PDB file of C-alpha atoms in Angstrom:
ATOM      1  CA  GLN A 191     -16.056 -11.835 -84.849  1.00  0.00           C
ATOM      2  CA  VAL A 192     -13.186 -13.614 -86.202  1.00  0.00           C
ATOM      3  CA  GLN A 193     -13.322 -15.373 -89.664  1.00  0.00           C
ATOM      4  CA  LEU A 194     -11.117 -18.008 -90.639  1.00  0.00           C
ATOM      5  CA  VAL A 195     -10.118 -19.190 -94.288  1.00  0.00           C
ATOM      6  CA  GLU A 196      -8.338 -22.242 -95.129  1.00  0.00           C
ATOM      7  CA  SER A 197      -6.367 -23.013 -98.377  1.00  0.00           C
ATOM      8  CA  GLY A 198      -3.949 -25.189 -99.880  1.00  0.00           C
ATOM      9  CA  GLY A 199      -5.721 -28.441 -99.980  1.00  0.00           C
ATOM     10  CA  GLY A 200      -5.543 -30.611-102.960  1.00  0.00           C
ATOM     11  CA  LEU A 201      -4.628 -34.143-104.333  1.00  0.00           C
ATOM     12  CA  VAL A 202      -1.342 -35.607-103.742  1.00  0.00           C
ATOM     13  CA  GLN A 203       0.325 -38.946-104.127  1.00  0.00           C
ATOM     14  CA  ALA A 204       1.532 -40.819-101.186  1.00  0.00           C
ATOM     15  CA  GLY A 205       4.925 -39.746 -99.894  1.00  0.00           C
ATOM     16  CA  GLY A 206       3.997 -36.170-101.295  1.00  0.00           C
ATOM     17  CA  SER A 207       3.798 -32.943 -99.366  1.00  0.00           C
ATOM     18  CA  LEU A 208       1.383 -30.014 -99.075  1.00  0.00           C
ATOM     19  CA  ARG A 209       1.114 -26.868 -97.177  1.00  0.00           C
ATOM     20  CA  LEU A 210      -2.203 -25.567 -95.671  1.00  0.00           C
ATOM     21  CA  SER A 211      -2.801 -22.058 -94.552  1.00  0.00           C
ATOM     22  CA  CYS A 212      -5.373 -20.351 -92.611  1.00  0.00           C
ATOM     23  CA  THR A 213      -5.756 -16.641 -92.590  1.00  0.00           C
ATOM     24  CA  ALA A 214      -7.816 -14.786 -89.897  1.00  0.00           C
ATOM     25  CA  SER A 215      -9.901 -11.487 -90.375  1.00  0.00           C
ATOM     26  CA  GLY A 216     -12.056  -9.599 -87.964  1.00  0.00           C
ATOM     27  CA  GLY A 217     -10.308 -10.419 -84.832  1.00  0.00           C
ATOM     28  CA  ALA A 218      -7.390 -10.288 -82.642  1.00  0.00           C
ATOM     29  CA  PHE A 219      -5.385 -12.878 -84.259  1.00  0.00           C
ATOM     30  CA  SER A 220      -1.969 -12.451 -82.475  1.00  0.00           C
ATOM     31  CA  SER A 221      -4.108 -13.222 -79.058  1.00  0.00           C
ATOM     32  CA  TYR A 222      -5.386 -16.571 -80.148  1.00  0.00           C
ATOM     33  CA  GLY A 223      -4.095 -20.138 -79.869  1.00  0.00           C
ATOM     34  CA  MET A 224      -4.613 -21.754 -83.437  1.00  0.00           C
ATOM     35  CA  GLY A 225      -5.108 -25.273 -84.112  1.00  0.00           C
ATOM     36  CA  TRP A 226      -5.653 -27.724 -87.119  1.00  0.00           C
ATOM     37  CA  PHE A 227      -8.168 -30.801 -86.869  1.00  0.00           C
ATOM     38  CA  ARG A 228      -9.272 -33.045 -89.683  1.00  0.00           C
ATOM     39  CA  GLN A 229     -12.464 -35.208 -90.284  1.00  0.00           C
ATOM     40  CA  ALA A 230     -12.475 -38.302 -92.696  1.00  0.00           C
ATOM     41  CA  PRO A 231     -15.887 -39.584 -93.759  1.00  0.00           C
ATOM     42  CA  GLY A 232     -17.599 -41.373 -91.255  1.00  0.00           C
ATOM     43  CA  LYS A 233     -15.005 -40.586 -88.506  1.00  0.00           C
ATOM     44  CA  GLU A 234     -14.990 -38.071 -85.719  1.00  0.00           C
ATOM     45  CA  ARG A 235     -13.021 -34.857 -85.973  1.00  0.00           C
ATOM     46  CA  GLU A 236      -9.412 -35.591 -84.886  1.00  0.00           C
ATOM     47  CA  PHE A 237      -6.864 -33.266 -83.533  1.00  0.00           C
ATOM     48  CA  VAL A 238      -3.753 -32.689 -85.698  1.00  0.00           C
ATOM     49  CA  ALA A 239      -1.735 -29.763 -84.403  1.00  0.00           C
ATOM     50  CA  SER A 240      -2.128 -26.461 -82.147  1.00  0.00           C
ATOM     51  CA  ILE A 241       0.119 -23.637 -81.484  1.00  0.00           C
ATOM     52  CA  SER A 242      -0.093 -21.122 -78.708  1.00  0.00           C
ATOM     53  CA  TRP A 243      -0.580 -17.328 -79.325  1.00  0.00           C
ATOM     54  CA  ASN A 244       3.086 -16.485 -79.673  1.00  0.00           C
ATOM     55  CA  GLY A 245       4.064 -19.621 -81.118  1.00  0.00           C
ATOM     56  CA  GLY A 246       6.084 -20.766 -78.137  1.00  0.00           C
ATOM     57  CA  PHE A 247       4.149 -23.981 -77.608  1.00  0.00           C
ATOM     58  CA  THR A 248       3.064 -26.478 -79.922  1.00  0.00           C
ATOM     59  CA  LYS A 249       1.222 -29.840 -79.663  1.00  0.00           C
ATOM     60  CA  TYR A 250       0.657 -32.565 -82.272  1.00  0.00           C
ATOM     61  CA  GLY A 251      -1.515 -35.610 -82.740  1.00  0.00           C
ATOM     62  CA  ASP A 252       0.409 -38.858 -82.359  1.00  0.00           C
ATOM     63  CA  SER A 253      -0.571 -39.951 -86.018  1.00  0.00           C
ATOM     64  CA  VAL A 254       1.192 -36.696 -87.382  1.00  0.00           C
ATOM     65  CA  GLN A 255       4.034 -36.389 -85.064  1.00  0.00           C
ATOM     66  CA  GLY A 256       7.400 -35.672 -86.904  1.00  0.00           C
ATOM     67  CA  ARG A 257       5.755 -35.416 -90.438  1.00  0.00           C
ATOM     68  CA  PHE A 258       3.416 -32.109 -89.909  1.00  0.00           C
ATOM     69  CA  THR A 259       4.844 -28.884 -88.440  1.00  0.00           C
ATOM     70  CA  ILE A 260       2.411 -25.933 -87.385  1.00  0.00           C
ATOM     71  CA  SER A 261       3.743 -22.397 -87.451  1.00  0.00           C
ATOM     72  CA  ARG A 262       2.265 -19.029 -87.249  1.00  0.00           C
ATOM     73  CA  ASP A 263       2.732 -15.410 -88.690  1.00  0.00           C
ATOM     74  CA  ASN A 264       1.160 -12.791 -86.397  1.00  0.00           C
ATOM     75  CA  ILE A 265       1.766 -10.089 -88.976  1.00  0.00           C
ATOM     76  CA  LYS A 266       0.011 -11.997 -91.693  1.00  0.00           C
ATOM     77  CA  ASN A 267      -2.665 -13.350 -89.474  1.00  0.00           C
ATOM     78  CA  THR A 268      -2.000 -16.874 -90.996  1.00  0.00           C
ATOM     79  CA  VAL A 269      -1.250 -20.316 -89.375  1.00  0.00           C
ATOM     80  CA  TYR A 270       0.575 -22.853 -91.525  1.00  0.00           C
ATOM     81  CA  LEU A 271       0.670 -26.483 -91.542  1.00  0.00           C
ATOM     82  CA  PRO A 272       3.274 -27.946 -93.964  1.00  0.00           C
ATOM     83  CA  MET A 273       2.493 -31.808 -94.345  1.00  0.00           C
ATOM     84  CA  ASN A 274       5.118 -34.056 -95.492  1.00  0.00           C
ATOM     85  CA  SER A 275       5.285 -37.906 -96.025  1.00  0.00           C
ATOM     86  CA  LEU A 276       1.579 -37.834 -96.663  1.00  0.00           C
ATOM     87  CA  LYS A 277      -0.254 -41.102 -96.403  1.00  0.00           C
ATOM     88  CA  PRO A 278      -3.563 -42.230 -97.624  1.00  0.00           C
ATOM     89  CA  GLU A 279      -4.887 -42.111 -94.139  1.00  0.00           C
ATOM     90  CA  ASP A 280      -4.142 -38.566 -93.972  1.00  0.00           C
ATOM     91  CA  THR A 281      -7.090 -38.002 -96.430  1.00  0.00           C
ATOM     92  CA  ALA A 282      -9.691 -35.978 -94.737  1.00  0.00           C
ATOM     93  CA  VAL A 283     -11.279 -32.266 -94.633  1.00  0.00           C
ATOM     94  CA  TYR A 284      -8.823 -30.147 -92.609  1.00  0.00           C
ATOM     95  CA  TYR A 285     -10.124 -27.571 -90.425  1.00  0.00           C
ATOM     96  CA  CYS A 286      -8.449 -24.422 -88.918  1.00  0.00           C
ATOM     97  CA  GLY A 287      -9.712 -23.212 -85.544  1.00  0.00           C
ATOM     98  CA  ALA A 288      -9.056 -20.409 -83.022  1.00  0.00           C
ATOM     99  CA  VAL A 289      -8.738 -20.690 -79.152  1.00  0.00           C
ATOM    100  CA  LEU A 290      -9.940 -17.213 -78.131  1.00  0.00           C
ATOM    101  CA  TRP A 291      -7.848 -17.252 -74.736  1.00  0.00           C
ATOM    102  CA  GLY A 292      -4.536 -18.034 -76.409  1.00  0.00           C
ATOM    103  CA  HIS A 293      -3.603 -21.480 -75.510  1.00  0.00           C
ATOM    104  CA  ALA A 294      -2.554 -24.380 -77.809  1.00  0.00           C
ATOM    105  CA  SER A 295      -5.199 -26.976 -77.092  1.00  0.00           C
ATOM    106  CA  PRO A 296      -5.977 -30.541 -78.546  1.00  0.00           C
ATOM    107  CA  ARG A 297      -9.603 -30.208 -77.538  1.00  0.00           C
ATOM    108  CA  ALA A 298     -12.093 -29.310 -80.118  1.00  0.00           C
ATOM    109  CA  VAL A 299     -14.373 -27.739 -77.501  1.00  0.00           C
ATOM    110  CA  ASP A 300     -11.949 -25.066 -76.591  1.00  0.00           C
ATOM    111  CA  TYR A 301     -12.119 -23.662 -79.983  1.00  0.00           C
ATOM    112  CA  GLY A 302     -14.539 -20.775 -80.335  1.00  0.00           C
ATOM    113  CA  ALA A 303     -14.176 -20.209 -84.193  1.00  0.00           C
ATOM    114  CA  TRP A 304     -13.736 -22.576 -87.137  1.00  0.00           C
ATOM    115  CA  GLY A 305     -12.990 -22.257 -90.659  1.00  0.00           C
ATOM    116  CA  GLN A 306     -15.055 -23.965 -93.583  1.00  0.00           C
ATOM    117  CA  GLY A 307     -12.175 -26.637 -94.094  1.00  0.00           C
ATOM    118  CA  THR A 308     -10.222 -27.598 -97.016  1.00  0.00           C
ATOM    119  CA  GLN A 309     -10.097 -31.203 -98.668  1.00  0.00           C
ATOM    120  CA  VAL A 310      -6.823 -33.215 -98.661  1.00  0.00           C
ATOM    121  CA  THR A 311      -6.757 -36.129-100.763  1.00  0.00           C
ATOM    122  CA  VAL A 312      -3.805 -38.592-100.671  1.00  0.00           C
ATOM    123  CA  SER A 313      -3.786 -41.329-103.147  1.00  0.00           C
ATOM    124  CA  SER A 314      -1.948 -44.554-102.872  1.00  0.00           C
TER     125      SER A 314
END
């Protein structure tokens, strides 16, 4: 059973940058599609970005397009999310998830495993 652990969250000023990482263990990482979602207090979980098993296909949510970039390293079993030009509205808990059949998906229901989340706070 795959386990996912996110890291890299924190407090940053508007306009700044952070890089989130999600490391997998106990599964076949190189065969999974991976994605990032976020959830702010009182709001539904929102799709951020996803990447296919080989990195050949990526998809982004409209609100982060052009500012965030998803990538993966199948040797290190890690997916990354560098986030630039951060805005206060990016404040949320960010979750990493795995699509066990390898696709990049914007739908939370397609994800078979989730990490615990990492808090990102952007101050104005």
